[in-house]
């Protein structure tokens, strides 16, 4: 047996325990879940095979459709608003000024706070007789005050805004790291060539920042598609299904409606959706990355 | 190199062996203990059962309890086997009557099995049921389980307990209890009979405003109007907890269903569509009217049940629609919040004509895992829990009515007399529409309710998703017998 073959088999042996654990707790359940996605199963009675009914119903179910709409809203908001704002913040925080360190810490601080704690605190601030309305009553008047998490028109927009409290600081830090990794001699060369202001940003900074853009867009899109915690903790999808997300719709199908087969079908579609979207996104942004 | 390869292989094998040995060792121990316990205890427990039967024939409550326990003690004589029996529950928290319940059970069981240990597998809240399903599926469920929902019995997870001595002691309500009976068999102990819910009101506010307990929907609206005019919130809702919305809606629908008592069967058979039914729509219209007139708290959707309870306890709101635990919970809220004490009253949700149907059934059911290896020990544990000494304080704490002919419950709060009177003067039902539709359809209905209470106008078409969910998941429903 050649040396490389021996090393190959030894490596396989070392991988075996991890593979066994993954196989038992991930691969096997995943394969099983494909089977369950074709069944009607409430977790108590025996599963009943129903073909593609679960998959068909996904596109008629109000909760899933509302979840899909809201999830897409979150993705679009993440790309169009959150991402540019984070980049702008990173550019500003990359400048030299007195309180730079303090501001960098301040913007990143929300990221380290538990989402459950965040939800409780924001829930208290936003409740009808809470702090936010206490201030707003002097600005917009009492008649226009809302139960921000308690109406179909404001619940999900409020949740989107709350996600930004953590997301913008997090993405800005990734951009900031990217900005600091750009060699200064490139800027010096550009300066000699006469590039300044927005032209400098467009033709030098942004192309050099593309690896960070790839990461941030990936995290933004996947984060938006996986949005669950905040709506679960703050509104549980309500009122009605106005603040459902796809992930929450799948969760509620399983653990509220006891439709485990249907929820499994939803989770498989969601997984495929996330894979397709991220592959497309990575394909687009990676092509634009600049090799140093 | 060869040596390295062999040692690597040996390490992997060792790890694998160690891991599997750990599992094997546990199983072996459990099986060993369980099988020996089961075989040893079977004969002694048969005498427990017979003494229990004797007790059931006696009318006096206190003597029954002592007879049960003494019978158990006699059976326990010479029983010194060691075992751990697991009891699963979702509600055994640190409330004083819950703590006392556990203590009483442990003390009584120690007399029966001196070396036995009770392991309380408590997961508070609805997560318990998800865990319980997984445990039944994997064969690791507790020996004795508190449960909700007849499906656990119908699917073969629970042991048929029809031959147990306490079955003969069940009163009419206990015998008709929906979730403990299926296919003519008894699968669990109804731990008291709870009203589905109703309206608890602040007597001081009512008397100050000269309001009598409303007897029809219109009277309820009139009372709410008077309260609103006085500056108080008429009814506080905590619909962030969707079960509170369910409790309110389906209890009200119960009374309206008196105009069509077979509505549930009709929906189940497909004769009646959920979105076309006038009674179902009427209750939504009631909510819509109350919302539009400002009879609910403005944060009804974004606060949960404890926060709505606080509003009621503080005197900020005059009414709250809740379950039988409200007197105890309200007294607790008043103490903790330092609010001014007040008496509470109770009235059921009536229909337009003043007719009332009240749901009555067990909140907690107690059964035995059909696959337990401690079968007799589990039955003995269930049997002793039914003794008056143990179950009566539990029912009192729960605000439940008795489910046994020989167990009486003395309540501290006189409002429970109002509850009893309401039950006596109403049509008692043991099931409601939710027993005929899948959970997904009920969720759709409640989603619509929260939407309406948030201020959206009711549209009957918005009930179509509930009908669609019903059509999709109908096979998961186990409807009550006719």
XYZ file of C-alpha atoms in Angstrom:
774
model
C 0.000 0.000 0.000
C 1.450 3.335 -1.022
C 2.031 6.094 1.532
C -0.634 8.360 0.119
C -3.191 5.524 0.155
C -2.326 4.767 3.771
C -2.755 8.403 4.699
C -6.054 8.433 2.885
C -7.399 5.507 4.902
C -6.083 6.908 8.174
C -7.811 10.184 7.390
C -11.007 8.270 6.699
C -10.743 6.569 10.066
C -10.344 9.878 11.813
C -13.365 11.188 9.983
C -15.458 8.182 10.894
C -16.674 9.344 14.351
C -17.672 12.747 13.024
C -19.358 11.142 10.028
C -21.225 8.730 12.325
C -22.476 11.589 14.476
C -23.436 13.715 11.480
C -25.036 10.724 9.810
C -27.064 9.890 12.862
C -28.166 13.385 13.816
C -28.181 15.207 10.489
C -28.035 13.145 7.287
C -30.398 10.375 8.357
C -33.004 12.765 9.843
C -32.724 14.878 6.703
C -33.450 11.898 4.476
C -36.299 10.931 6.787
C -37.683 14.446 6.604
C -37.895 14.141 2.821
C -40.149 11.149 3.353
C -42.245 12.955 5.989
C -42.719 15.904 3.637
C -44.899 13.617 1.532
C -47.068 12.615 4.477
C -49.825 14.001 6.622
C -48.529 13.625 10.152
C -49.558 15.302 13.415
C -46.818 13.712 15.490
C -49.203 11.372 17.279
C -51.043 9.357 14.650
C -49.124 7.322 12.080
C -47.944 9.321 9.042
C -50.191 8.983 5.958
C -48.673 9.248 2.476
C -50.337 12.072 0.500
C -47.974 12.580 -2.432
C -47.250 16.184 -3.379
C -50.278 17.660 -1.548
C -48.097 19.390 1.053
C -45.964 21.016 -1.631
C -49.031 22.119 -3.602
C -50.689 23.612 -0.508
C -47.597 25.697 0.262
C -48.618 27.981 -2.599
C -52.216 28.362 -1.370
C -51.618 28.738 2.348
C -52.207 32.316 3.543
C -49.647 32.018 6.314
C -46.951 30.740 3.960
C -47.794 33.345 1.310
C -47.786 36.190 3.833
C -44.549 34.757 5.230
C -43.052 34.720 1.740
C -44.139 38.313 1.037
C -42.701 39.581 4.312
C -39.485 37.619 3.850
C -39.006 39.130 0.409
C -39.719 42.590 1.829
C -36.992 41.949 4.376
C -34.551 40.817 1.666
C -35.262 43.886 -0.473
C -34.968 46.215 2.519
C -31.706 44.535 3.492
C -30.254 45.007 0.015
C -31.590 48.463 -0.752
C -31.505 50.192 2.626
C -29.513 48.251 5.197
C -26.556 47.452 2.980
C -25.867 51.001 1.661
C -26.416 52.450 5.133
C -23.909 50.011 6.621
C -21.390 50.886 3.919
C -21.911 54.604 4.475
C -21.477 54.138 8.207
C -18.289 52.127 7.670
C -16.846 54.820 5.403
C -17.643 57.475 8.002
C -16.211 55.403 10.842
C -13.051 54.845 8.802
C -12.245 58.542 8.904
C -10.020 59.986 11.568
C -11.921 61.970 14.180
C -11.941 62.297 17.925
C -14.811 60.034 19.019
C -14.154 57.351 16.390
C -13.392 54.571 18.893
C -16.419 55.383 20.995
C -18.754 55.438 17.979
C -17.377 52.188 16.558
C -18.061 50.502 19.913
C -21.509 52.078 20.147
C -22.605 50.854 16.736
C -21.312 47.341 17.347
C -22.655 47.058 20.907
C -26.222 45.979 19.952
C -24.762 42.894 18.219
C -23.527 41.400 21.470
C -26.904 41.734 23.216
C -29.072 38.609 23.238
C -31.948 38.792 20.799
C -34.368 37.627 23.489
C -33.322 40.495 25.757
C -33.528 42.855 22.790
C -37.056 41.684 22.034
C -38.246 42.147 25.591
C -36.745 45.627 25.814
C -38.098 46.759 22.436
C -41.468 45.209 23.248
C -41.637 47.378 26.368
C -40.470 50.489 24.518
C -42.961 50.013 21.684
C -46.060 49.011 23.613
C -49.006 51.358 23.395
C -48.307 53.071 26.708
C -44.565 52.646 26.366
C -41.604 54.977 26.019
C -41.803 55.436 22.225
C -45.411 56.591 22.293
C -44.602 58.758 25.318
C -42.278 60.761 23.103
C -44.373 60.541 19.945
C -47.446 61.879 21.682
C -45.698 65.285 21.854
C -44.679 65.116 18.194
C -47.589 63.594 16.267
C -50.352 63.913 18.826
C -52.197 61.298 20.837
C -54.768 60.586 18.133
C -52.138 59.220 15.767
C -50.436 56.942 18.244
C -50.321 53.287 17.290
C -49.836 49.999 19.026
C -46.835 49.547 16.753
C -46.674 45.783 17.108
C -50.448 45.382 17.326
C -51.799 46.496 13.954
C -51.575 44.732 10.600
C -50.108 47.825 8.937
C -47.304 48.586 11.372
C -46.260 45.265 12.909
C -43.905 44.007 10.204
C -42.443 47.408 9.227
C -41.661 47.893 12.925
C -39.927 44.522 13.037
C -37.889 45.404 9.942
C -36.725 48.616 11.590
C -35.805 46.750 14.756
C -33.618 44.313 12.810
C -31.584 47.277 11.603
C -30.627 48.195 15.142
C -28.323 45.179 15.197
C -27.749 44.513 11.503
C -26.374 47.883 10.418
C -23.656 47.913 13.087
C -22.701 44.323 12.327
C -22.445 44.841 8.566
C -20.638 48.161 9.062
C -17.925 46.402 11.063
C -17.350 43.899 8.245
C -17.114 46.750 5.745
C -14.788 48.618 8.090
C -12.460 45.621 8.267
C -12.549 45.499 4.453
C -11.765 49.207 4.174
C -8.815 48.891 6.497
C -7.447 45.992 4.454
C -7.139 48.160 1.340
C -3.439 49.072 0.942
C -2.750 52.775 1.365
C -0.362 52.855 -1.639
C -3.347 52.309 -3.937
C -4.937 55.457 -2.554
C -1.625 57.295 -2.939
C -1.411 56.200 -6.577
C -5.015 57.231 -7.172
C -4.346 60.577 -5.543
C -1.429 61.164 -7.922
C -3.754 60.262 -10.805
C -6.188 62.899 -9.521
C -8.977 60.628 -8.277
C -10.964 62.285 -5.511
C -14.273 62.072 -3.611
C -16.951 59.846 -5.123
C -14.764 58.938 -8.111
C -12.140 57.587 -5.717
C -14.786 55.593 -3.894
C -16.373 54.250 -7.095
C -13.207 53.277 -8.932
C -10.871 52.328 -6.087
C -12.554 51.745 -2.736
C -15.654 49.880 -3.901
C -13.911 47.400 -6.250
C -11.332 46.668 -3.548
C -14.163 46.181 -1.065
C -15.960 43.549 -3.146
C -14.915 40.574 -0.954
C -16.580 42.325 1.992
C -19.593 43.149 -0.168
C -19.901 39.447 -1.026
C -19.880 38.487 2.643
C -22.258 41.235 3.731
C -24.748 40.532 0.943
C -24.598 36.838 1.741
C -25.248 37.481 5.421
C -27.978 40.014 4.636
C -29.864 37.730 2.270
C -29.523 34.583 4.356
C -30.337 36.538 7.526
C -33.459 37.968 5.908
C -34.588 34.573 4.605
C -34.038 33.056 8.043
C -35.743 35.866 9.987
C -37.547 34.211 12.860
C -36.543 35.361 16.339
C -37.878 38.900 16.387
C -41.342 38.211 14.906
C -41.630 35.055 17.021
C -40.845 36.875 20.228
C -42.551 40.184 19.506
C -45.732 39.301 17.612
C -45.718 35.561 16.891
C -46.715 36.496 13.358
C -49.731 38.585 14.282
C -52.054 40.348 14.145
C -53.529 37.823 11.741
C -50.603 36.665 9.669
C -49.336 40.196 9.042
C -45.877 39.651 10.519
C -45.304 36.068 9.476
C -42.000 35.192 7.870
C -41.347 31.974 5.965
C -39.365 30.548 8.844
C -42.073 31.437 11.356
C -44.773 29.980 9.096
C -42.851 26.700 8.967
C -42.335 26.742 12.734
C -45.984 27.450 13.448
C -47.121 24.802 10.976
C -45.141 22.282 13.002
C -45.463 23.380 16.588
C -48.742 25.296 16.606
C -50.765 23.397 14.017
C -49.116 20.014 14.553
C -48.825 19.614 10.763
C -45.358 18.115 10.888
C -45.437 16.673 7.360
C -46.518 19.999 5.900
C -43.959 21.918 7.954
C -41.239 19.571 6.731
C -42.259 20.249 3.125
C -42.108 23.981 3.892
C -38.655 23.680 5.419
C -37.341 21.748 2.419
C -38.661 24.392 0.023
C -37.195 27.121 2.234
C -33.822 25.369 2.265
C -33.817 25.028 -1.520
C -34.857 28.662 -1.849
C -31.998 29.831 0.382
C -29.497 27.680 -1.529
C -30.631 28.962 -4.938
C -30.693 32.628 -3.912
C -27.291 32.503 -2.236
C -25.665 30.615 -5.100
C -26.930 33.265 -7.522
C -25.804 36.075 -5.218
C -22.352 34.581 -4.638
C -21.982 33.997 -8.385
C -22.735 37.633 -9.154
C -20.644 39.288 -6.439
C -17.613 36.974 -6.676
C -17.171 37.778 -10.352
C -16.706 41.413 -9.374
C -14.104 40.771 -6.719
C -10.656 42.229 -7.458
C -7.538 40.120 -6.913
C -4.663 42.005 -5.333
C 3.562 4.268 9.826
C 1.860 0.933 10.148
C 1.953 1.278 13.917
C 0.473 4.755 13.718
C -2.329 3.484 11.506
C -3.108 0.653 13.876
C -3.107 2.911 16.906
C -5.444 5.322 15.135
C -7.783 2.456 14.318
C -7.606 1.227 17.893
C -8.428 4.703 19.199
C -11.467 4.976 16.975
C -12.681 1.527 17.945
C -12.109 2.310 21.606
C -14.107 5.523 21.345
C -16.903 3.776 19.524
C -16.945 0.950 22.042
C -16.925 3.380 24.949
C -19.821 5.361 23.522
C -21.901 2.295 22.811
C -20.974 0.773 26.153
C -22.287 3.836 27.956
C -25.628 3.518 26.223
C -25.742 -0.199 26.738
C -24.951 0.116 30.366
C -27.836 2.503 30.987
C -30.285 0.348 29.129
C -29.210 -2.673 30.952
C -29.680 -1.058 34.292
C -33.089 0.297 33.460
C -34.344 -2.926 32.053
C -32.988 -4.883 34.931
C -34.623 -2.682 37.502
C -37.859 -2.331 35.666
C -38.456 -5.923 34.907
C -37.677 -7.075 38.394
C -39.879 -4.378 39.908
C -42.783 -5.159 37.649
C -42.788 -8.818 38.346
C -42.409 -8.342 42.079
C -45.108 -5.756 42.481
C -47.881 -7.232 40.407
C -49.315 -9.435 43.111
C -49.145 -6.860 45.859
C -50.816 -4.274 43.690
C -53.745 -6.448 42.895
C -54.620 -6.201 46.557
C -54.281 -2.422 46.311
C -56.792 -2.402 43.518
C -59.289 -4.485 45.387
C -59.047 -2.267 48.430
C -59.479 0.679 46.150
C -62.666 -0.832 44.838
C -63.938 -1.188 48.349
C -63.145 2.431 48.950
C -65.080 3.423 45.884
C -68.206 1.929 47.362
C -67.966 4.165 50.396
C -69.632 7.576 50.300
C -67.677 9.490 52.908
C -64.883 11.501 51.315
C -62.388 11.540 54.127
C -62.813 7.898 54.912
C -62.371 7.084 51.235
C -59.089 8.828 51.155
C -57.849 7.095 54.220
C -59.141 3.770 52.953
C -57.290 4.227 49.707
C -54.093 5.095 51.450
C -54.361 2.434 54.095
C -55.047 -0.101 51.399
C -51.969 1.065 49.652
C -49.969 0.771 52.832
C -51.114 -2.747 53.336
C -50.090 -3.583 49.816
C -46.768 -1.976 50.407
C -45.933 -4.202 53.321
C -42.778 -6.033 52.475
C -42.316 -4.090 49.213
C -38.812 -2.745 49.412
C -37.841 -2.687 45.751
C -35.925 0.331 44.562
C -37.042 2.074 41.407
C -37.521 5.519 39.966
C -40.897 6.323 38.474
C -41.122 9.273 36.103
C -44.095 11.635 36.028
C -44.407 14.109 33.157
C -46.261 17.426 33.524
C -46.377 20.928 32.075
C -47.998 22.836 34.944
C -46.237 21.773 38.144
C -44.597 25.089 38.968
C -43.874 26.834 42.273
C -47.440 27.832 43.101
C -48.105 26.756 46.698
C -50.832 24.237 45.834
C -48.633 22.674 43.178
C -45.732 22.334 45.609
C -48.113 20.818 48.155
C -49.488 18.432 45.528
C -46.048 17.053 44.737
C -45.237 16.718 48.419
C -48.512 14.899 49.135
C -47.962 12.496 46.246
C -44.408 11.736 47.320
C -45.434 11.143 50.917
C -48.309 8.849 49.978
C -46.258 6.910 47.439
C -43.448 6.457 49.955
C -45.905 4.617 52.171
C -46.774 2.338 49.290
C -43.274 1.874 47.928
C -40.822 3.005 50.619
C -37.746 2.811 48.409
C -39.297 4.253 45.265
C -38.344 7.654 43.981
C -40.625 9.920 41.961
C -38.879 11.869 39.242
C -40.968 14.851 38.115
C -40.234 15.494 34.452
C -41.635 19.004 34.199
C -41.415 21.181 31.115
C -43.557 24.249 31.702
C -45.883 25.329 28.916
C -46.812 24.016 25.509
C -43.299 22.728 24.729
C -44.104 19.823 27.039
C -46.479 18.375 24.466
C -43.914 18.545 21.679
C -41.483 16.752 23.940
C -44.115 14.226 24.990
C -44.897 13.361 21.365
C -41.218 12.822 20.668
C -40.881 10.740 23.814
C -43.825 8.525 22.888
C -42.424 8.134 19.370
C -39.012 7.141 20.702
C -40.292 4.960 23.555
C -38.865 7.220 26.268
C -42.048 8.814 27.631
C -42.513 9.060 31.412
C -44.281 6.182 33.147
C -47.115 8.409 34.301
C -48.104 11.347 32.144
C -50.261 14.378 32.558
C -51.667 15.180 29.144
C -54.194 17.196 27.165
C -55.963 15.921 24.067
C -57.669 12.641 23.391
C -55.259 11.837 20.548
C -52.670 10.552 23.000
C -55.196 7.928 24.078
C -56.565 7.125 20.633
C -53.134 6.582 19.163
C -52.320 3.812 21.622
C -49.835 5.764 23.716
C -51.869 5.472 26.885
C -52.897 2.398 28.828
C -56.580 1.511 29.065
C -57.410 2.210 32.714
C -61.100 1.213 32.554
C -60.612 -1.510 35.157
C -59.010 0.769 37.733
C -60.864 1.278 41.016
C -61.200 5.055 40.708
C -63.192 4.766 37.456
C -66.320 3.758 39.383
C -65.960 6.890 41.502
C -66.127 9.325 38.586
C -69.195 11.533 38.622
C -71.295 12.178 35.501
C -69.048 15.011 34.342
C -65.990 12.883 34.945
C -67.478 10.000 32.985
C -68.319 12.256 30.058
C -64.966 14.054 30.085
C -63.802 14.207 26.479
C -60.051 13.868 26.730
C -59.956 11.005 29.217
C -62.410 8.767 27.389
C -62.303 7.243 23.933
C -64.000 4.308 22.251
C -65.900 3.467 25.429
C -62.713 3.149 27.485
C -61.176 5.278 30.222
C -57.599 6.335 29.554
C -57.022 8.958 32.210
C -58.091 10.667 35.396
C -59.839 14.005 34.893
C -58.020 16.118 37.496
C -61.171 18.126 38.127
C -63.697 19.647 35.770
C -62.875 23.120 34.635
C -65.162 25.564 32.989
C -63.850 26.566 29.589
C -63.836 30.175 30.684
C -66.061 33.145 31.249
C -66.083 36.770 32.269
C -64.566 37.727 35.622
C -65.476 41.203 36.719
C -64.504 43.745 39.330
C -67.508 43.872 41.662
C -66.590 47.288 43.009
C -66.538 48.900 39.563
C -69.820 47.200 38.667
C -71.552 48.297 41.852
C -70.149 51.852 41.639
C -71.610 52.147 38.143
C -74.833 50.330 39.042
C -74.215 47.505 36.597
C -75.652 44.031 37.040
C -73.902 40.950 35.657
C -74.918 40.925 31.945
C -77.198 38.107 30.830
C -77.208 38.691 27.065
C -74.761 39.963 24.465
C -76.600 43.290 24.344
C -76.397 43.660 28.128
C -72.676 42.988 27.887
C -72.339 45.752 25.287
C -74.394 48.130 27.464
C -72.247 47.371 30.496
C -69.095 47.913 28.453
C -70.414 51.267 27.247
C -71.080 52.440 30.813
C -67.612 51.354 31.928
C -65.967 53.034 28.972
C -67.818 56.266 29.732
C -66.480 56.114 33.288
C -62.934 56.154 31.930
C -62.075 52.533 32.644
C -61.226 49.848 30.114
C -64.294 47.594 29.862
C -62.502 44.350 28.895
C -58.790 43.693 28.984
C -57.381 41.256 26.425
C -53.926 39.704 26.267
C -54.151 38.346 22.736
C -50.394 38.124 22.292
C -51.068 34.760 23.922
C -53.281 33.267 21.256
C -54.833 30.762 23.637
C -56.598 33.637 25.368
C -58.180 34.567 22.025
C -59.184 30.942 21.592
C -60.694 30.822 25.066
C -62.755 33.969 24.471
C -63.952 33.153 20.960
C -64.844 29.492 21.352
C -66.536 29.952 24.719
C -68.727 32.624 23.235
C -69.390 30.457 20.192
C -70.490 27.633 22.515
C -73.487 29.693 23.601
C -74.337 30.695 20.033
C -74.066 27.051 19.016
C -77.147 26.325 21.127
C -79.028 27.507 18.038
C -77.292 24.761 16.054
C -76.013 22.115 18.485
C -74.690 19.901 15.702
C -72.557 22.607 14.098
C -69.345 20.731 14.890
C -70.586 17.517 13.280
C -71.860 19.445 10.270
C -68.517 21.146 9.751
C -66.712 17.848 10.172
C -68.958 16.054 7.702
C -68.599 18.868 5.183
C -72.296 19.765 5.334
C -71.414 23.229 6.647
C -68.480 25.360 5.502
C -66.695 27.325 8.218
C -66.732 30.512 6.149
C -70.464 30.271 5.421
C -71.749 29.706 8.925
C -73.814 32.549 10.369
C -73.102 31.675 14.001
C -69.351 31.624 13.498
C -69.610 34.962 11.708
C -71.851 36.428 14.405
C -69.179 36.004 17.076
C -66.633 37.771 14.866
C -69.147 40.579 14.370
C -69.490 40.878 18.149
C -65.744 41.327 18.445
C -65.727 43.817 15.593
C -68.453 45.854 17.288
C -66.627 45.835 20.613
C -63.370 46.859 18.987
C -64.964 49.678 16.998
C -66.645 51.030 20.135
C -63.387 50.936 22.093
C -64.391 48.291 24.611
C -60.977 46.592 24.541
C -57.632 47.833 25.790
C -55.639 49.585 23.051
C -52.714 47.205 23.469
C -54.942 44.096 23.266
C -52.781 42.429 20.613
C -49.363 43.248 21.956
C -49.707 42.253 25.606
C -49.865 38.726 26.963
C -52.137 37.121 29.511
C -50.103 38.059 32.613
C -50.071 41.710 31.532
C -53.824 41.664 30.941
C -54.177 40.057 34.388
C -52.190 42.954 35.843
C -54.533 45.448 34.174
C -57.494 43.719 35.754
C -55.855 43.433 39.180
C -54.886 47.085 39.174
C -58.519 48.117 38.669
C -57.680 49.692 35.318
C -59.973 47.230 33.522
C -63.372 46.046 34.729
C -63.592 42.637 33.048
C -61.331 39.883 31.844
C -62.258 36.702 29.991
C -60.266 33.884 31.481
C -60.347 30.366 32.833
C -61.155 29.011 36.277
C -57.729 29.880 37.668
C -58.621 33.581 37.671
C -59.671 33.993 41.350
C -56.364 32.594 42.570
C -54.327 34.367 39.908
C -56.045 37.681 40.627
C -55.448 37.430 44.381
C -51.806 36.689 43.600
C -51.560 39.653 41.208
C -53.107 41.995 43.775
C -50.635 40.866 46.431
C -47.592 41.081 44.194
C -48.585 44.383 42.618
C -49.665 46.002 45.893
C -53.048 46.885 44.374
C -56.198 47.653 46.300
C -58.143 44.475 47.023
C -61.548 43.933 45.454
C -64.060 41.099 45.130
C -64.493 39.496 41.769
C -67.660 38.163 40.231
C -68.296 35.768 37.385
C -70.777 35.458 34.551
C -70.675 33.233 31.480
C -70.711 34.505 27.904
C -74.312 34.322 26.721
C -75.789 34.519 23.237
C -78.226 37.194 22.024
C -81.160 35.429 23.705
C -79.403 35.003 27.029
C -78.861 31.291 26.559
C -75.606 29.879 27.855
C -73.636 26.788 27.006
C -70.643 26.121 29.194
C -67.798 23.843 28.348
C -66.873 21.575 31.191
C -63.977 19.190 31.070
C -60.660 18.318 32.563
C -57.849 20.759 32.102
C -55.236 18.229 33.124
C -55.699 14.517 32.452
C -53.551 11.875 34.106
C -52.709 8.662 32.277
C -50.230 5.824 32.189
C -47.740 5.209 29.410
C -48.919 2.048 27.624
C -45.314 0.917 27.228
C -44.089 1.564 30.741
C -42.171 -1.220 32.379
C -43.533 -0.046 35.733
C -47.153 -0.673 34.807
C -48.542 -1.659 38.191
C -46.452 0.906 40.021
C -47.782 3.563 37.644
C -51.382 2.490 38.125
C -50.846 2.594 41.881
C -49.475 6.106 41.630
C -52.472 7.244 39.592
C -54.796 5.520 42.005
C -53.405 7.266 45.055
C -53.520 10.654 43.304
C -57.302 10.200 43.047
C -57.620 10.041 46.824
C -59.493 13.019 48.251
C -56.565 14.118 50.409
C -54.441 14.692 47.333
C -56.814 15.589 44.529
C -59.180 17.850 46.456
C -56.573 20.560 47.281
C -55.382 20.297 43.682
C -58.890 20.932 42.336
C -59.313 23.792 44.779
C -56.087 25.414 43.627
C -57.053 24.899 39.990
C -60.503 26.383 40.569
C -61.927 23.165 39.172
C -65.157 21.429 40.063
C -64.942 17.887 41.337
C -64.850 14.986 38.900
C -65.463 12.347 41.576
C -68.615 11.455 43.421
C -66.777 11.140 46.706
C -64.471 14.153 46.551
C -65.724 17.534 47.646
C -63.901 20.804 47.100
C -64.165 23.781 49.454
C -63.196 27.049 47.771
C -61.903 30.075 49.643
C -63.315 32.578 47.180
C -67.117 32.911 47.153
C -66.988 33.657 43.423
C -66.732 29.923 42.866
C -70.338 29.719 44.043
C -71.204 32.013 41.111
C -69.331 29.629 38.845
C -71.183 26.619 40.217
C -74.500 28.478 39.813
C -73.602 29.364 36.237
C -72.831 25.742 35.462
C -76.098 24.645 37.083
C -78.096 27.147 35.018
C -76.458 26.475 31.684
C -76.302 23.753 29.099
C -73.110 21.873 29.826
C -71.118 20.790 26.794
C -68.055 18.584 26.797
C -66.716 19.589 23.407
C -66.665 22.611 21.133
C -65.935 23.408 17.504
C -62.175 22.975 18.019
C -62.757 19.281 18.655
C -64.134 18.919 15.122
C -61.529 20.892 13.198
C -57.747 20.509 12.895
C -55.400 22.801 14.807
C -54.440 24.504 11.534
C -58.050 25.598 10.890
C -58.399 26.827 14.473
C -55.184 28.825 14.035
C -56.603 30.429 10.887
C -59.760 31.373 12.778
C -57.756 32.884 15.614
C -55.482 34.729 13.204
C -58.605 36.331 11.816
C -59.808 37.177 15.297
C -56.577 38.984 16.185
C -56.829 40.800 12.872
C -60.360 41.967 13.695
C -59.359 42.993 17.225
C -56.433 44.933 15.750
C -58.974 47.049 13.868
C -59.457 45.364 10.493
C -63.085 45.032 9.376
C -64.484 41.515 9.482
C -64.928 39.917 6.091
C -66.438 36.434 5.892
C -64.110 35.619 3.003
C -61.235 35.852 5.439
C -62.549 32.595 6.922
C -61.821 30.723 3.690
C -58.247 29.868 4.756
C -59.733 28.107 7.821
C -61.946 26.011 5.547
C -58.958 25.290 3.287
C -56.893 24.145 6.288
C -59.813 22.016 7.403
C -60.053 20.348 3.999
C -56.319 19.690 3.998
C -55.907 18.381 7.561
C -59.305 16.803 8.225
C -57.760 13.338 8.552
C -55.845 14.428 11.658
C -59.076 15.157 13.560
C -60.470 12.704 16.099
C -64.008 14.046 16.537
C -65.956 13.319 19.709
C -68.551 10.559 19.587
C -72.093 11.665 18.693
